[in-house]
Short mmCIF file of C-alpha atoms and ligand atoms in Angstrom, two decimals:
data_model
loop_
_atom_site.label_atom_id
_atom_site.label_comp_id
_atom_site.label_asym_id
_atom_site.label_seq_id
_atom_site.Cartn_x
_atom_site.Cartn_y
_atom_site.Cartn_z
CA UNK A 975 -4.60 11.70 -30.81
CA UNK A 976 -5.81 15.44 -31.05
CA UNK A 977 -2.93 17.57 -30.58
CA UNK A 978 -3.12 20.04 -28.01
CA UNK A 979 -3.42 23.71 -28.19
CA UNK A 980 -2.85 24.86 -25.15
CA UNK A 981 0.21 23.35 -23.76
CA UNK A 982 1.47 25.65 -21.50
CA UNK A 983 1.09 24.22 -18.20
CA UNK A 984 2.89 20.84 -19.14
CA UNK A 985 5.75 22.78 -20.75
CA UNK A 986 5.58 24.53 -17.38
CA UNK A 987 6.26 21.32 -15.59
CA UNK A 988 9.35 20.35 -17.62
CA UNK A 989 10.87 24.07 -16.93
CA UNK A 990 10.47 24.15 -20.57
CA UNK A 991 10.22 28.19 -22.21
CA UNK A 992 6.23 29.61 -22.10
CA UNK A 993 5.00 32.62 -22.94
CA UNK A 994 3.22 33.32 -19.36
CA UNK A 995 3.03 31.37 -16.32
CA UNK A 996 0.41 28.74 -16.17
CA UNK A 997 -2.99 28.61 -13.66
CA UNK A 998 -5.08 26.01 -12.43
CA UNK A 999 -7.16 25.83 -9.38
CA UNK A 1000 -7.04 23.05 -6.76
CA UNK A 1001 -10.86 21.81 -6.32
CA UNK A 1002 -11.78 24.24 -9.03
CA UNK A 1003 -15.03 22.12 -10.13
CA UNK A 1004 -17.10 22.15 -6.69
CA UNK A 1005 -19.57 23.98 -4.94
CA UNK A 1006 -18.71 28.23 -5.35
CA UNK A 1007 -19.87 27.07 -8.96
CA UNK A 1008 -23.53 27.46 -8.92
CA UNK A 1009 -23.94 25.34 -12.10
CA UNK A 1010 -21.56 22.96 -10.08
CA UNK A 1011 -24.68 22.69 -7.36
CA UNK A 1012 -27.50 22.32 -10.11
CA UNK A 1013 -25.86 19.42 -11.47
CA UNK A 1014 -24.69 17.76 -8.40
CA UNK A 1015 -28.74 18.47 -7.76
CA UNK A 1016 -29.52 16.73 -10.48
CA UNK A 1017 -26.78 13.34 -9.81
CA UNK A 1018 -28.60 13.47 -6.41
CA UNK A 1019 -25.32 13.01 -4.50
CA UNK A 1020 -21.84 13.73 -4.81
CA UNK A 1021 -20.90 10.15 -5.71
CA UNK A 1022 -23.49 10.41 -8.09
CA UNK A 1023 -21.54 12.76 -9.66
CA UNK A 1024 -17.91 10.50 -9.15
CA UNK A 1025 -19.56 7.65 -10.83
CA UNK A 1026 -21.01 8.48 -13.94
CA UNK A 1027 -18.50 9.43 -16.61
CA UNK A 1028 -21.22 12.08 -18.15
CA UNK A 1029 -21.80 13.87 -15.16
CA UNK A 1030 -17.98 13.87 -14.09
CA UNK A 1031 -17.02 15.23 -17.37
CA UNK A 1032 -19.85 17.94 -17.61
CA UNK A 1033 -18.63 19.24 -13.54
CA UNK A 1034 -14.81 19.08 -14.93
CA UNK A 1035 -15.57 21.47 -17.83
CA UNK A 1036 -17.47 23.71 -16.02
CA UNK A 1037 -14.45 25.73 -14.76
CA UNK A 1038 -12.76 25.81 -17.85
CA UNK A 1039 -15.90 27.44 -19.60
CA UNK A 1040 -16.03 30.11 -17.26
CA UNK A 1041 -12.02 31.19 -16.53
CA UNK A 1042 -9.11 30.85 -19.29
CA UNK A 1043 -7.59 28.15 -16.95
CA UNK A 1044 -4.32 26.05 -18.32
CA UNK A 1045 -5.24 22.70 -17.08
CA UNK A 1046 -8.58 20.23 -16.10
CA UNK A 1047 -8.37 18.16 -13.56
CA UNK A 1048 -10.38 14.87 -13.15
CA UNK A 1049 -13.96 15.42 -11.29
CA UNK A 1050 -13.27 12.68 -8.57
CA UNK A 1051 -12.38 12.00 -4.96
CA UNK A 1052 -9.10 10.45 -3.38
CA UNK A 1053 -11.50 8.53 -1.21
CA UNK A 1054 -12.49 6.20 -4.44
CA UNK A 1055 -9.75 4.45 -3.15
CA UNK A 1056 -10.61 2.90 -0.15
CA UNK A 1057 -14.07 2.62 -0.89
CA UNK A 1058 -13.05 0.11 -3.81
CA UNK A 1059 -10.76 -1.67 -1.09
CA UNK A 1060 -14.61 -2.12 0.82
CA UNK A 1061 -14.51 0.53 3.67
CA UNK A 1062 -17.88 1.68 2.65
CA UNK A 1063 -17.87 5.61 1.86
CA UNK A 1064 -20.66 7.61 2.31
CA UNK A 1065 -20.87 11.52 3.12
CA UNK A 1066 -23.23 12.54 5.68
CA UNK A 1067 -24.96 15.35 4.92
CA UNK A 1068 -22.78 18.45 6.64
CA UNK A 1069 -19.88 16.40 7.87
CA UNK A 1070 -17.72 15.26 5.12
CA UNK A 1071 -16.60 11.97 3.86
CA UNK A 1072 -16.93 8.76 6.08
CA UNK A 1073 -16.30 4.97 6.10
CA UNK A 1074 -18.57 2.61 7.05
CA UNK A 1075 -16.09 0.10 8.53
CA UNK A 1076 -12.78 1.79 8.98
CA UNK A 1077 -9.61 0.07 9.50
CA UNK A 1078 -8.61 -0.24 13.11
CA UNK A 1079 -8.44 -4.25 13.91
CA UNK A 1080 -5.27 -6.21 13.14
CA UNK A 1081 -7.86 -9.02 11.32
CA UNK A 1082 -9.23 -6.24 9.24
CA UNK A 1083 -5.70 -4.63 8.15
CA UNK A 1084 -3.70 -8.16 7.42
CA UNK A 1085 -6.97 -9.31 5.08
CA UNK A 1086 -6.64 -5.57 3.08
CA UNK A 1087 -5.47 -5.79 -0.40
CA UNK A 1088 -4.85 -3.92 -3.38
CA UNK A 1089 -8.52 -3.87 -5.09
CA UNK A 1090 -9.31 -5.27 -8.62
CA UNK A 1091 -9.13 -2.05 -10.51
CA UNK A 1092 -12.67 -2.75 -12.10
CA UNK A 1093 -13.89 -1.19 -9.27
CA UNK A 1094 -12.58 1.64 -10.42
CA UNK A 1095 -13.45 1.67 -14.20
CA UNK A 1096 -15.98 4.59 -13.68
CA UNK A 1097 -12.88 6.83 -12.93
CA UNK A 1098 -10.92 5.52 -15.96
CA UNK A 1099 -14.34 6.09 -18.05
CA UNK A 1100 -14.81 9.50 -16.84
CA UNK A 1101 -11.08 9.96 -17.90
CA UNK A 1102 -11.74 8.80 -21.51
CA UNK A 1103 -14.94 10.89 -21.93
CA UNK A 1104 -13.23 13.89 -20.44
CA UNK A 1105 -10.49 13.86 -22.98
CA UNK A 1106 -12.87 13.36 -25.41
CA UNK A 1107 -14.61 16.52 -24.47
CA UNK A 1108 -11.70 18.71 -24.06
CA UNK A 1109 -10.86 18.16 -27.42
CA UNK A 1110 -7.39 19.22 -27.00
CA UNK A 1111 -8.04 22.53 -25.52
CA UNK A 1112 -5.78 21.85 -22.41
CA UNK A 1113 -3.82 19.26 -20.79
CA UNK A 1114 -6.28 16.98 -18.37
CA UNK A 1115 -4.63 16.02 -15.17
CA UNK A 1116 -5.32 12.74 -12.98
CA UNK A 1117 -4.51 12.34 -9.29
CA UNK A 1118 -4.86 9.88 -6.35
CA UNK A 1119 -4.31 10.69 -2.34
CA UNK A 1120 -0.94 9.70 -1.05
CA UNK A 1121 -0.66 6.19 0.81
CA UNK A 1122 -0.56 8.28 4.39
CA UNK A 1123 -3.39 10.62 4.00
CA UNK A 1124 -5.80 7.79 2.43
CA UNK A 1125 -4.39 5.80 5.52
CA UNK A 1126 -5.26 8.54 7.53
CA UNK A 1127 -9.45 8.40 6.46
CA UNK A 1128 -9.32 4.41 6.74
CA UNK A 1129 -7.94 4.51 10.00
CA UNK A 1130 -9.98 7.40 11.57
CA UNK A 1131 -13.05 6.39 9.21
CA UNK A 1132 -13.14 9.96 8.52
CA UNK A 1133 -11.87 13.69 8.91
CA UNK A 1134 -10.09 14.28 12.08
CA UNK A 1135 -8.56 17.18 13.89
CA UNK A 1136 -5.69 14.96 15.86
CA UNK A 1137 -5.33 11.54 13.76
CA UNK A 1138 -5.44 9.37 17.28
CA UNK A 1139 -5.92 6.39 16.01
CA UNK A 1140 -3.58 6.91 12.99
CA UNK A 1141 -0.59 8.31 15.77
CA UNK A 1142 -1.92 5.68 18.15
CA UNK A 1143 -0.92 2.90 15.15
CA UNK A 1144 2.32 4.54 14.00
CA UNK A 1145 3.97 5.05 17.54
CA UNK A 1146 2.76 1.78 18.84
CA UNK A 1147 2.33 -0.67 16.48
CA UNK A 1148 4.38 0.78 13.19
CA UNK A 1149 3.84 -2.49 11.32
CA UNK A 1150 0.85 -2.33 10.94
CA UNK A 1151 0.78 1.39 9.48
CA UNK A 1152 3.16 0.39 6.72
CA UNK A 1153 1.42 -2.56 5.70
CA UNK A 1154 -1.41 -0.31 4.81
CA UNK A 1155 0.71 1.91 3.30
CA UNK A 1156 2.30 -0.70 1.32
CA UNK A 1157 -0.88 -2.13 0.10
CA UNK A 1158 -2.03 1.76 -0.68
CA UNK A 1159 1.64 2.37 -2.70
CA UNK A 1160 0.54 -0.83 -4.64
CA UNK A 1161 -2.77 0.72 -5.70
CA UNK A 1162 -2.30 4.01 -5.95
CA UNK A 1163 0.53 2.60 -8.64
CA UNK A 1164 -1.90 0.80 -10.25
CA UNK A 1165 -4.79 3.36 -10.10
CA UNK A 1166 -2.65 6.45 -11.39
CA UNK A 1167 -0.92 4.23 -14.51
CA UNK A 1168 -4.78 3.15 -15.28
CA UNK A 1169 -5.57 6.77 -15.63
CA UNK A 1170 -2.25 7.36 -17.51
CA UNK A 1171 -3.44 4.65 -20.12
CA UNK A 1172 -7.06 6.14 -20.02
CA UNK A 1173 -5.63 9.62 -21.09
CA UNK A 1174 -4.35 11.70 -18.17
CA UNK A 1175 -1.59 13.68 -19.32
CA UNK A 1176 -0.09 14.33 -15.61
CA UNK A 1177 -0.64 13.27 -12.61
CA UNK A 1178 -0.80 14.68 -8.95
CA UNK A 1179 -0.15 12.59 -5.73
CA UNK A 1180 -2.45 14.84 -2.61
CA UNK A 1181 -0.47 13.92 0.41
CA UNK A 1182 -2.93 16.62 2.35
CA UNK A 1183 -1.85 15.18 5.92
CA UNK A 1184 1.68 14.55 5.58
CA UNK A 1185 2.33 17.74 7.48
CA UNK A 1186 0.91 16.28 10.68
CA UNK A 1187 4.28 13.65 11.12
CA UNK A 1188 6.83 14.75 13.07
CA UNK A 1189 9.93 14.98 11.14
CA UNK A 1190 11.20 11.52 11.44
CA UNK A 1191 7.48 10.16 10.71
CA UNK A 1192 6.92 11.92 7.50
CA UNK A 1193 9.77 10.62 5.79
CA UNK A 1194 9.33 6.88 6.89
CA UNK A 1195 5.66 6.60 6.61
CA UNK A 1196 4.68 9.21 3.89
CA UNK A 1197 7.62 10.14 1.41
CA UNK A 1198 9.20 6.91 1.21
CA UNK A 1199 5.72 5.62 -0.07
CA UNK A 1200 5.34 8.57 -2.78
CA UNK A 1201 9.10 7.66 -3.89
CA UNK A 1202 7.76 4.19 -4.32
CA UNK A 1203 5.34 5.06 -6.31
CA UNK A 1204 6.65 8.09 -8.31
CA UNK A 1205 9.45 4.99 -9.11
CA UNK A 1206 6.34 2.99 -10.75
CA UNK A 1207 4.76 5.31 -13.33
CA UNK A 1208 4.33 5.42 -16.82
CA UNK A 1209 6.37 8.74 -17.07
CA UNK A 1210 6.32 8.62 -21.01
CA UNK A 1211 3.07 7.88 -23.75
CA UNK A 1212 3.16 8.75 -27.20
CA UNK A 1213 6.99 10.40 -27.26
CA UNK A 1214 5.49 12.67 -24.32
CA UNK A 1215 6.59 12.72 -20.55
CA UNK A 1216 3.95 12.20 -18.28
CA UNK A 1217 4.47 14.94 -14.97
CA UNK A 1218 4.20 14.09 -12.09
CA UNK A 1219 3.02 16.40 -8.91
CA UNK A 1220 3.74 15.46 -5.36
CA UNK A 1221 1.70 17.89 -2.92
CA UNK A 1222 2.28 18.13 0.98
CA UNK A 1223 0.23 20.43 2.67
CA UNK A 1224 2.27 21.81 5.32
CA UNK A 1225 5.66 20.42 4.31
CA UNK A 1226 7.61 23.31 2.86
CA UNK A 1227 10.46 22.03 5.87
CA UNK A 1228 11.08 19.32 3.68
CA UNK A 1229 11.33 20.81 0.32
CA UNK A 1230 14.96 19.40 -0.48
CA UNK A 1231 13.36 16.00 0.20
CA UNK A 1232 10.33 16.10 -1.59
CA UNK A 1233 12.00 17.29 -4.26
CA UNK A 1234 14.73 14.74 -4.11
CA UNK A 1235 11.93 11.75 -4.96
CA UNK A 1236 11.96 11.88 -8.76
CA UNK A 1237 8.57 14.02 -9.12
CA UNK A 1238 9.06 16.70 -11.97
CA UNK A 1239 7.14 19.28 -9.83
CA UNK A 1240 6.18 19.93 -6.14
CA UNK A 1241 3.25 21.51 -5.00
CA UNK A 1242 3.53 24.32 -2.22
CA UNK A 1243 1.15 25.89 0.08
CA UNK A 1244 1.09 29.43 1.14
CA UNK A 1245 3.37 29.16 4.18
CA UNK A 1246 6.62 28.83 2.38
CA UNK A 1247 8.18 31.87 0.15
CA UNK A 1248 8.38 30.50 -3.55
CA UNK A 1249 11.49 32.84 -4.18
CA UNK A 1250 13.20 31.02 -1.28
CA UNK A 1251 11.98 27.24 -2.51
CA UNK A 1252 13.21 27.58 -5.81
CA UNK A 1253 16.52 28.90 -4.47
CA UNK A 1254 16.32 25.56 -2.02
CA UNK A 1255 14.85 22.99 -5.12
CA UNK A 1256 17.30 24.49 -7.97
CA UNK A 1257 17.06 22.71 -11.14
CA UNK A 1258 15.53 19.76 -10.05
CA UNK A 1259 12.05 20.10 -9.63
CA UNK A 1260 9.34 23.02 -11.03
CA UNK A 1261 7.13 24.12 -8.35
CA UNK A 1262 3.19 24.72 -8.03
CA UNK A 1263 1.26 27.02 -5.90
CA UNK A 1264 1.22 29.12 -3.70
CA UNK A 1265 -1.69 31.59 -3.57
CA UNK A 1266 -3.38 31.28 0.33
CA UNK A 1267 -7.35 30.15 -0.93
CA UNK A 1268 -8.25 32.57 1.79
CA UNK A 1269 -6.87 35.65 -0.10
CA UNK A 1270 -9.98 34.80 -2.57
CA UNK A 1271 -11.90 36.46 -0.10
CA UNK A 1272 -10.05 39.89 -0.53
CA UNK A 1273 -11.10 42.55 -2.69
CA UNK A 1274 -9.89 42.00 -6.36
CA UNK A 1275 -7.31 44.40 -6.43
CA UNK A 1276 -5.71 42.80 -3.31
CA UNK A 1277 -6.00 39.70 -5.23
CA UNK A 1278 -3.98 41.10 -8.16
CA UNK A 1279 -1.48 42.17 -5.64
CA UNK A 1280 -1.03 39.09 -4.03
CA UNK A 1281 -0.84 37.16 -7.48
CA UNK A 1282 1.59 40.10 -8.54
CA UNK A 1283 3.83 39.07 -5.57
CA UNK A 1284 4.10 35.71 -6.53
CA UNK A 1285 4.88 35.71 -9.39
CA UNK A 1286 7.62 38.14 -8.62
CA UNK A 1287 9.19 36.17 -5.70
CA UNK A 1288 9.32 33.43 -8.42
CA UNK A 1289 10.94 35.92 -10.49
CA UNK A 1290 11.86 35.35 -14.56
CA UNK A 1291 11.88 31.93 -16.57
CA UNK A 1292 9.66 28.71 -16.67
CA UNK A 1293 9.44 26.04 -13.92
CA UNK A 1294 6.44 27.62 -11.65
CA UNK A 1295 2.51 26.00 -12.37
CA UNK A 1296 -0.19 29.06 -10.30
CA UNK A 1297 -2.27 27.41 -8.28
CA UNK A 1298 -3.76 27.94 -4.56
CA UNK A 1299 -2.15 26.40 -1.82
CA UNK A 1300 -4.98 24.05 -0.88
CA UNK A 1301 -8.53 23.69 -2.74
CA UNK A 1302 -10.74 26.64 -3.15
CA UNK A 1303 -13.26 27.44 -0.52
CA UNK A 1304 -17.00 26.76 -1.12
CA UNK A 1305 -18.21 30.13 -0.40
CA UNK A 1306 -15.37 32.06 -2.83
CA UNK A 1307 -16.81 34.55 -5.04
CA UNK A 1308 -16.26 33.42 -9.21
CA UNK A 1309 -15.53 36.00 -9.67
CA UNK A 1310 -12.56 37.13 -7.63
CA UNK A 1311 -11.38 33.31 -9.39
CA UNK A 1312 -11.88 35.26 -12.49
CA UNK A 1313 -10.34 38.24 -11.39
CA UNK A 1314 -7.14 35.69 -10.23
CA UNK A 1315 -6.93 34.22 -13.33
CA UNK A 1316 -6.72 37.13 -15.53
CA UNK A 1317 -4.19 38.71 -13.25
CA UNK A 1318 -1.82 35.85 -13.25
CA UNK A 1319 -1.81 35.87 -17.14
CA UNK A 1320 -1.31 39.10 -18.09
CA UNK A 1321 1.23 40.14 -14.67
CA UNK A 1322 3.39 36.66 -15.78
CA UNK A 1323 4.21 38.02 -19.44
CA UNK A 1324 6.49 40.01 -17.86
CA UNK A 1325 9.06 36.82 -16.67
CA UNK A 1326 8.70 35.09 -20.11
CA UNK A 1327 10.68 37.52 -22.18
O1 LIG B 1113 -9.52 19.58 -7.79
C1 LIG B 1113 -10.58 19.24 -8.34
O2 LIG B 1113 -11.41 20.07 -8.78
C2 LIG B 1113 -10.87 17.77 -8.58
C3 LIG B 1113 -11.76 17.14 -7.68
C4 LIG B 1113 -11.34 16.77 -6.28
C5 LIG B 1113 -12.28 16.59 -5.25
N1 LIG B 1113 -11.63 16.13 -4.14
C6 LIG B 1113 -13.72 16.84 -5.37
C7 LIG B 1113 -14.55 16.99 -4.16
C8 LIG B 1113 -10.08 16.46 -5.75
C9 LIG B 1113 -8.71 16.52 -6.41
C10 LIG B 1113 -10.28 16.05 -4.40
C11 LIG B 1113 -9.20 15.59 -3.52
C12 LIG B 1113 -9.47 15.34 -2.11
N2 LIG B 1113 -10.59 14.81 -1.55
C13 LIG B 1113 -8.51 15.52 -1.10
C14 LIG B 1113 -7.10 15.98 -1.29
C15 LIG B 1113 -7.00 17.44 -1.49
C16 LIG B 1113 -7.53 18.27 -0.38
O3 LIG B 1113 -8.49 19.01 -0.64
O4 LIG B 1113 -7.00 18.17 0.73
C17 LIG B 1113 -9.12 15.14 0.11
C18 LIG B 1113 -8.48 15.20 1.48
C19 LIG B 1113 -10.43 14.69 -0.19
C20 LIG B 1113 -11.43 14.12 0.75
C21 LIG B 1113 -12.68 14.89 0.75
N3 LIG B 1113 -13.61 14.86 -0.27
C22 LIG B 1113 -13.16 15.74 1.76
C23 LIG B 1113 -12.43 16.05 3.06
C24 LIG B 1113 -14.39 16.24 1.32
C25 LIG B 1113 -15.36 17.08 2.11
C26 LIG B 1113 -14.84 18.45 2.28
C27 LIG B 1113 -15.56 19.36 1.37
O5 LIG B 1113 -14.94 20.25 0.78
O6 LIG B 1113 -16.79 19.19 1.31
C28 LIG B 1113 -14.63 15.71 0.03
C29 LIG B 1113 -15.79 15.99 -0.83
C30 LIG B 1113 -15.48 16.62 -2.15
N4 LIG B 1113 -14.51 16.22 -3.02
C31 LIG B 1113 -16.19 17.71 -2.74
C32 LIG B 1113 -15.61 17.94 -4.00
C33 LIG B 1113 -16.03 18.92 -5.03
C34 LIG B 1113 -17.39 18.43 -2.13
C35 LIG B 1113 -18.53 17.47 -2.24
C36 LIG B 1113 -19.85 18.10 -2.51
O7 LIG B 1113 -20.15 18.51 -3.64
O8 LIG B 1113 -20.65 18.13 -1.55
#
C-alpha cells in the first residue's frame, strides 16, 4: 500500500498533533466546477458519471487539482442506495433526484430487503480506481446517507419541503418506519465496510434530515440507527483506524448525543458555535465544519474573516476537520473556494504550535 503523504486530516480525526487544521469541502466535485460540467457533458447524465469508475475518479480529482484540499471524497450519491434496493432513481431535469416507485404501501415495505451488494460494485470500483489515482496524495473518504434521510427519499420518492408521508408513517404507523430503517442500518453496514475493504480510509454517515424529528423522534428513528451501524464497522485495516463521521444537519441540540454514539468525529453546520461544541463534546469526539456555504458568496476578505473566526472559536490543538456546513452551492465562485482554502491553512498555523 502507498503510504500517504498528506495525512493531516485523518490525524485530525483522532485529535492527534498537525501542523495546521485540515479542509475539505462537502460536495466539492459538482457543478461551480466548470470542468465538473464538461465531463458530466460528456457521461451524458449524472448517473453516468456515478457508474463508471473512470469518470467518477476523473470528477473526484478535479477539486484536488485545483485547491490544496486535505481529503477526496468519493464522486457518488447517497441515493445509490435505494436505487439498488429497486426504487428506480432517475433525476428530472431541474428537479432533483426521484424514485420511480417509492415506498408508501405496507406490501411494498415488508417485501424490502437489504440488496445484493453487486449492485453496487460500480461504487466499490470507482473506490479502487480512485485510490489508485490519488496515489497517496491524501486520505480518500467514503460515505453513505443515514437510514432516516434515505428513508426520507423512498418514502416521499423524492425531495420534500414537509416529509408528509415520512411524519404521516412515523406518528401513525411507527413499525413500519423502523423496519425500513432496519433494513437501511443493515445495508448501509454492509455498503460502507465494502468501501472500507475497497480502500476508503474514513467514512461519513449524511444524516441531512435528521433535524426535521422532533426531539423524541430523532433519537428513536435516526441516531439509534447510526449507533447501530457505527457499532458494525471495520474501524481498523492495515494497523490504521478507520474514522468515522456522523453529520446531522440541523442537530447541534443534540451534540452530547451524537457524540455519545462511538463516531470519532461529528460534523456541524453553521448554526451552532464550534467554541461552545467542543466545550459540550470534550474529549470524546473531534468535530467538522462549520463554515455557512452561503458565506462563499461574500467578498474574499469576508471569507478570510469568517474562516479566521472559526478557527479561533475552535481555539489551539488538533481535533477540528474545516469544512462547510452543508455542500457547496452550484453557483459559488472557485475561486472564493480557493481563496477559503488558502485562508484556513495559513490562519490555522497559528493553533498548532
Ligand atoms: O461531497 C462530494 O463531493 C461527493 C459527492 C456527493 C454527491 N451527493 C454528488 C452529487 C455526495 C456526498 C452527495 C450526498 C448527497 N446526495 C446527500 C447528502 C448530503 C447533502 O447534500 O445533503 C443528499 C441529500 C443527496 C441527494 C441528492 N443528490 C440531491 C438532493 C441532489 C440534487 C440537488 C443538487 O444539488 O442538484 C443530488 C444530485 C447530486 N449529487 C449532484 C452532485 C454533484 C448534482 C448532480 C448534477 O451534476 O446535476
Amino acid at each position: 500500500m502507498t503510504q500517504l503523504k498528506n495525512d493531516t486530516f485523518l490525524r485530525a480525526l483522532l485529535k492527534e498533533p498537525v501542523e495546521y487544521t485540515p479542509i475539505w469541502m462537502m460536495r466539492q466535485a459538482g457543478r461551480y466546477l466548470p470542468e465538473y460540467r464538461a465531463t458530466r457533458a460528456r457521461a451524458g447524465s449524472f448517473m453516468g458519471l456515478c457508474t463508471s469508475p473512470d469518470f467518477a475518479t476523473e470528477v473526484t480529482l478535479q477539486p484536488l487539482d485545483r485547491f490544496p484540499l486535505d481529503a477526496a471524497i468519493l464522486f457518488s450519491d447517497i441515493l445509490t442506495v435505494p436505487d439498488a434496493m429497486g426504487l428506480g432513481l432517475y433525476f428530472a431535469e431541474g428537479e432533483g433526484p426521484k424514485f420511480e416507485r417509492p415506498l408508501r404501501d405496507e406490501s411494498a415495505i415488508r417485501a424490502l430487503q437489504v440488496p445484493v451488494l453487486d449492485k453496487l460494485q460500480y461504487v466499490f470500483d470507482a473506490v479502487a480506481s480512485i485510490r489508485k489515482a490519488l496515489d497517496g496524495r491524501v486520505p480518500l473518504i467514503g460515505f453513505s446517507g443515514s437510514p432516516f434521510t434515505l428513508a426520507c427519499y423512498m418514502i416521499e420518492g423524492g425531495g420534500s419541503d414537509d416529509f408528509r408521508h415520512v411524519k404521516a408513517m412515523l406518528y401513525s404507523r411507527p413499525e413500519l418506519l423502523h423496519h425500513i430503517l432496519a433494513v437501511n442500518a443493515q445495508t448501509v453496514t454492509d455498503y460502507l465496510n465494502a468501501q472500507i475493504d475497497a480502500g476508503a480510509q474514513a467514512v461519513q454517515i449524511f444524516d441531512t434530515w435528521g433535524g426535521a424529528l422532533s426531539h423524541a423522534a430523532y433519537r428513536e428513528f435516526s441516531l439509534a440507527y447510526m449507533q447501530r451501524i457505527v457499532a458494525g464497522l471495520k474501524r481498523e485495516v492495515d494497523g490504521r483506524r478507520v474514522p468515522v463521521i456522523v453529520f446531522t444537519k440541523n442537530g447541534g441540540q443534540w451534540l452530547e448525543d451524537i457524540a455519545a454514539i462511538g463516531a470519532d468525529c461529528v460534523g456541524l453546520d453553521w448554526t451552532t458555535d464550534i467554541g461552545q461544541a467542543r466545550a459540550r463534546v470534550g474529549d470524546k469526539v473531534a468535530l467538522q465544519g462549520n463554515f455557512d456555504p452561503n458565506a462563499l458568496f461574500g467578498s474574499p476578505a469576508a471569507i478570510e474573516a469568517e474562516a479566521g473566526r472559526i478557527l479561533a472559536a475552535y481555539g489551539q490543538g488538533s481535533g477540528h476537520v474545516f469544512n462547510l456546513g452543508h455542500g457547496i452551492s452550484q453557483h459559488a465562485d472557485p475561486a472564493h473556494a480557493a481563496a477559503l482554502v488558502e485562508a484556513v491553512h495559513r490562519l490555522s498555523r497559528q493553533y498548532h504550535q
